[in-house]
XYZ file of C-alpha atoms in Angstrom:
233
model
C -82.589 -15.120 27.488
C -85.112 -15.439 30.327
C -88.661 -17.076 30.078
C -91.607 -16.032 30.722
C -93.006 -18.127 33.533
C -95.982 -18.620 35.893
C -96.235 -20.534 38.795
C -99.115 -22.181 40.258
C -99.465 -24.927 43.350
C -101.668 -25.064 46.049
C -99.231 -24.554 48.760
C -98.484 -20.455 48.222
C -94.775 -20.830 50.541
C -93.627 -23.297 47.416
C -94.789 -21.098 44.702
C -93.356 -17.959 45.930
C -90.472 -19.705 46.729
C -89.550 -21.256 43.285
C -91.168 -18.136 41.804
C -88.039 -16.168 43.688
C -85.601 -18.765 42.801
C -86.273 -18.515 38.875
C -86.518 -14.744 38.774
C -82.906 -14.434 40.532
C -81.903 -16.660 37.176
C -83.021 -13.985 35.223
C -86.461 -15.403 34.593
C -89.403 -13.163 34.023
C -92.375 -14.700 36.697
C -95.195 -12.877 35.824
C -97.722 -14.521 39.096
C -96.994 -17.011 41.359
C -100.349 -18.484 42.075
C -102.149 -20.216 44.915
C -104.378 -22.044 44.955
C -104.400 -23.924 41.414
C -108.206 -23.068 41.924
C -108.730 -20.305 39.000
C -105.447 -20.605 38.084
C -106.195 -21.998 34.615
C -108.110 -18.218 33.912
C -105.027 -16.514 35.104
C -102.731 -18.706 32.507
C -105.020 -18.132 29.693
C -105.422 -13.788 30.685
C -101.109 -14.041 31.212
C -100.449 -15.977 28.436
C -96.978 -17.114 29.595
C -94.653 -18.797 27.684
C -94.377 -21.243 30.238
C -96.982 -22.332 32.915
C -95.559 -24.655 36.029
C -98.650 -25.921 37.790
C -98.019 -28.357 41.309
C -99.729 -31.407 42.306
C -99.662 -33.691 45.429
C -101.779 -36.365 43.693
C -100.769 -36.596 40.161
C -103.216 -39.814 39.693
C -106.251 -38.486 41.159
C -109.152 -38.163 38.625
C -109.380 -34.986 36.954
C -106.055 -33.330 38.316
C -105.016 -32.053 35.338
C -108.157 -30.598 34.068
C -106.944 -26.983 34.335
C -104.058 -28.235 32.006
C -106.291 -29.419 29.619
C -108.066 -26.039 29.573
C -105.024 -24.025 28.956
C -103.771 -25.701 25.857
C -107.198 -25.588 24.863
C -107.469 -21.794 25.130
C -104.092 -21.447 24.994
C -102.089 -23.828 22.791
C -98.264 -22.202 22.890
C -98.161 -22.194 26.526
C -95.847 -24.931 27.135
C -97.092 -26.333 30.654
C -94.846 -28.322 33.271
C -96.137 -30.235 36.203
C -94.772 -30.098 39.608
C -95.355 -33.169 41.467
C -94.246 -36.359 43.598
C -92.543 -39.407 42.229
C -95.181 -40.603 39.916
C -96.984 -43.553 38.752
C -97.394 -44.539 35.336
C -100.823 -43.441 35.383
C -99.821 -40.053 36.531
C -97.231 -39.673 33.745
C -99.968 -40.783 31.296
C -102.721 -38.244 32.366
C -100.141 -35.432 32.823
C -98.904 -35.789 28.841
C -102.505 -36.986 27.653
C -104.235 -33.314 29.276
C -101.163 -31.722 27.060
C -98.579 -31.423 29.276
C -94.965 -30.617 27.908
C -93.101 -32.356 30.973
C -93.253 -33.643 35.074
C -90.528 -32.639 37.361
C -90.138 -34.114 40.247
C -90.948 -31.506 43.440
C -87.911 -32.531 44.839
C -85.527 -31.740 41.978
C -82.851 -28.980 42.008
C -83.489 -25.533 40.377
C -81.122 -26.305 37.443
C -82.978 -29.371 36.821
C -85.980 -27.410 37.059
C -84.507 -24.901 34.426
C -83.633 -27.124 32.310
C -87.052 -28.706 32.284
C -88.523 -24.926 31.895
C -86.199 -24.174 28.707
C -87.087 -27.909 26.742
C -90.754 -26.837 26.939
C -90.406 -23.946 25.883
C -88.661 -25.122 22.745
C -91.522 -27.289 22.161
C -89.560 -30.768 23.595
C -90.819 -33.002 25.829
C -89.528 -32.347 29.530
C -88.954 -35.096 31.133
C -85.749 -36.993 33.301
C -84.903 -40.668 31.806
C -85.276 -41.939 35.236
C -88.986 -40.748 35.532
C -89.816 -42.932 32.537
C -87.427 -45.812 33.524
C -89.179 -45.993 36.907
C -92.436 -45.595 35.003
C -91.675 -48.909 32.925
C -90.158 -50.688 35.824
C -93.628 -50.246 37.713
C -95.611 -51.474 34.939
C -93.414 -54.320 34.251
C -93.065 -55.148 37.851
C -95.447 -53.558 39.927
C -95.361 -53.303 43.787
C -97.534 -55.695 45.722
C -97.618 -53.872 48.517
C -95.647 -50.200 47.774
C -94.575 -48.066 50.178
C -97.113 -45.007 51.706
C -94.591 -42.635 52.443
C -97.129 -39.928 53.595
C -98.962 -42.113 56.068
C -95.637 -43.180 57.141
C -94.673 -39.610 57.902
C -97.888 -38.700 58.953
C -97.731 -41.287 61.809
C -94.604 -39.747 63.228
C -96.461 -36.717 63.923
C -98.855 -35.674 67.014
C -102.240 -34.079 65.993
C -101.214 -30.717 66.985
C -97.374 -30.985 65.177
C -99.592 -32.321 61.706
C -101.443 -28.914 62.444
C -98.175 -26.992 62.575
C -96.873 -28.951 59.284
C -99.665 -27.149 57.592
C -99.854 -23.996 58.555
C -96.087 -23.845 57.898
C -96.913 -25.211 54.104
C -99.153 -22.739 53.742
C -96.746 -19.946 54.655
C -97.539 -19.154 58.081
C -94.931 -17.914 60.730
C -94.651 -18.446 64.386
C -96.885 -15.687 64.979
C -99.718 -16.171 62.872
C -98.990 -20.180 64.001
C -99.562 -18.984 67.419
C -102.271 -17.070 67.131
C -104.213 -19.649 64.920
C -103.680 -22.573 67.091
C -104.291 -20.406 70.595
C -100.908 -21.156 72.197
C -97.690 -18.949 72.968
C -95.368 -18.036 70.649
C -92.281 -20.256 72.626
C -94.733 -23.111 72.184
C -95.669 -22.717 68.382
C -91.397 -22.678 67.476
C -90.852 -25.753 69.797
C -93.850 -27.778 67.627
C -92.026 -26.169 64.690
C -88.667 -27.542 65.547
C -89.965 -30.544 66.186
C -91.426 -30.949 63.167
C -87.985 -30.680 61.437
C -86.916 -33.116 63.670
C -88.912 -35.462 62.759
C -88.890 -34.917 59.320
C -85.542 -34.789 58.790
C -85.517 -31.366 57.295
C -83.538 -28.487 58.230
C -85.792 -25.383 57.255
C -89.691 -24.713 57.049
C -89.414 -24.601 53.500
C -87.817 -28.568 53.023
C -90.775 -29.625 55.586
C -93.322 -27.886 53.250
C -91.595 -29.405 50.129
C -91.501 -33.211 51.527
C -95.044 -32.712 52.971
C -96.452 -31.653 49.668
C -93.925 -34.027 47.515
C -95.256 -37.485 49.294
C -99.293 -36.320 49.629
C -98.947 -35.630 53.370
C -100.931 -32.150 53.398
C -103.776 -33.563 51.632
C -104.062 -36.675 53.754
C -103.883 -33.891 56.977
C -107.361 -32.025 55.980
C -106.869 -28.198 55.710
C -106.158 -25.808 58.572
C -109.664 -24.395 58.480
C -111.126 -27.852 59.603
C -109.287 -27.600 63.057
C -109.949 -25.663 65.975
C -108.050 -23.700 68.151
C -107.036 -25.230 71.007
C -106.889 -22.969 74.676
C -103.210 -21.614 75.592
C -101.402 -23.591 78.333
C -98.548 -25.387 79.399
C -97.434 -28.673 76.817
């Protein structure tokens, strides 16, 4: 039998596109929402059986506050969090705001379903490995770890950053075009390019790594940047 769902992350290309994923399981998505901004109201007017909400930055003060406001108003929504490979503190704050379970961005849609079907039968949703990593940080922590965002961010130009976003946030090579003041031919090279750099095949993996390792927040929004004149690269 299929769940009632709701879907919620900032980046609208990875909501709709989990939001199709679950309904052609035979899931009932009732919104896929972007941005989280509001979303809480939405949750609590829905009332969904189960609520997945995205994060980039699952530590960052206050994150889950909208969580904490739907089990508040809304106690038997079981709510799952979307996010990067976490810290301990983000596992923490995600169960401590109420929280049923944390998937991983990158996991597989049967992973995801699985995660989606545990909370809604009131268990906690979470993969062994998660909590294993968890306790190996805290026992062992990282002097130094690894900033795989800045990393990735580094590889790219200015203008190829600016692409990354506007293809997280949906965009296609038109409205990329348009938005950035250059030719069409000129937007799909930055695009492929992108992928190349990234190691991605499709739009959709880009937009999923950016948003799993904290690289679209670290890039500013789209609105921030100006358009720059059309010409030759």
């Amino acid at each position: 039998m299929g769940v009632r769902l709701m879907v919620v992350d900032d980046h609208r290309l990875l909501a709709e596109a989990l939001a199709s994923a679950l309904k052609l399981r035979g899931h009932r998505v009732l919104a896929a929402a972007a941005p989280a901004a509001g979303a809480a109201e939405l949750v609590i007017t829905r009332a969904p059986e189960v609520c997945l909400i995205g994060t980039a930055t699952p530590a960052e003060p206050g994150i889950f506050d909208p969580v904490v406001k739907i089990k508040r108003e809304r106690p038997q929504v079981a709510v799952l969090v979307l996010g990067p490979v976490p810290n301990p503190r983000g596992i923490a704050a995600a169960f401590a705001a109420g929280a049923s379970g944390y998937v991983r961005h990158d996991e597989r849609i049967e992973g995801v379903e699985r995660a989606i079907i545990k909370a809604r039968a009131g268990e906690a949703a979470v993969a062994p490995q998660l909590l294993q990593g968890a306790f190996s940080e805290l026992l062992n922590p990282a002097a130094q770890p690894d900033d795989e965002g800045q990393r990735l961010l580094q590889m790219l130009t200015p203008r190829e950053v600016e692409v990354l976003v506007r293809v997280a946030d949906g965009e296609d090579t038109r409205l990329i075009a348009a938005g950035m003041g250059i030719a069409p031919s000129t937007a799909r090279t930055h695009v492929q390019r992108v992928l190349m750099k990234l190691g991605v095949g499709s739009r959709l993996e880009a937009a999923a790594l950016a948003a799993r390792t904290g690289l679209l927040d670290r890039a500013g929004p789209v609105s921030e940047r100006l358009p720059e004149p059309p010409g030759p690269e």
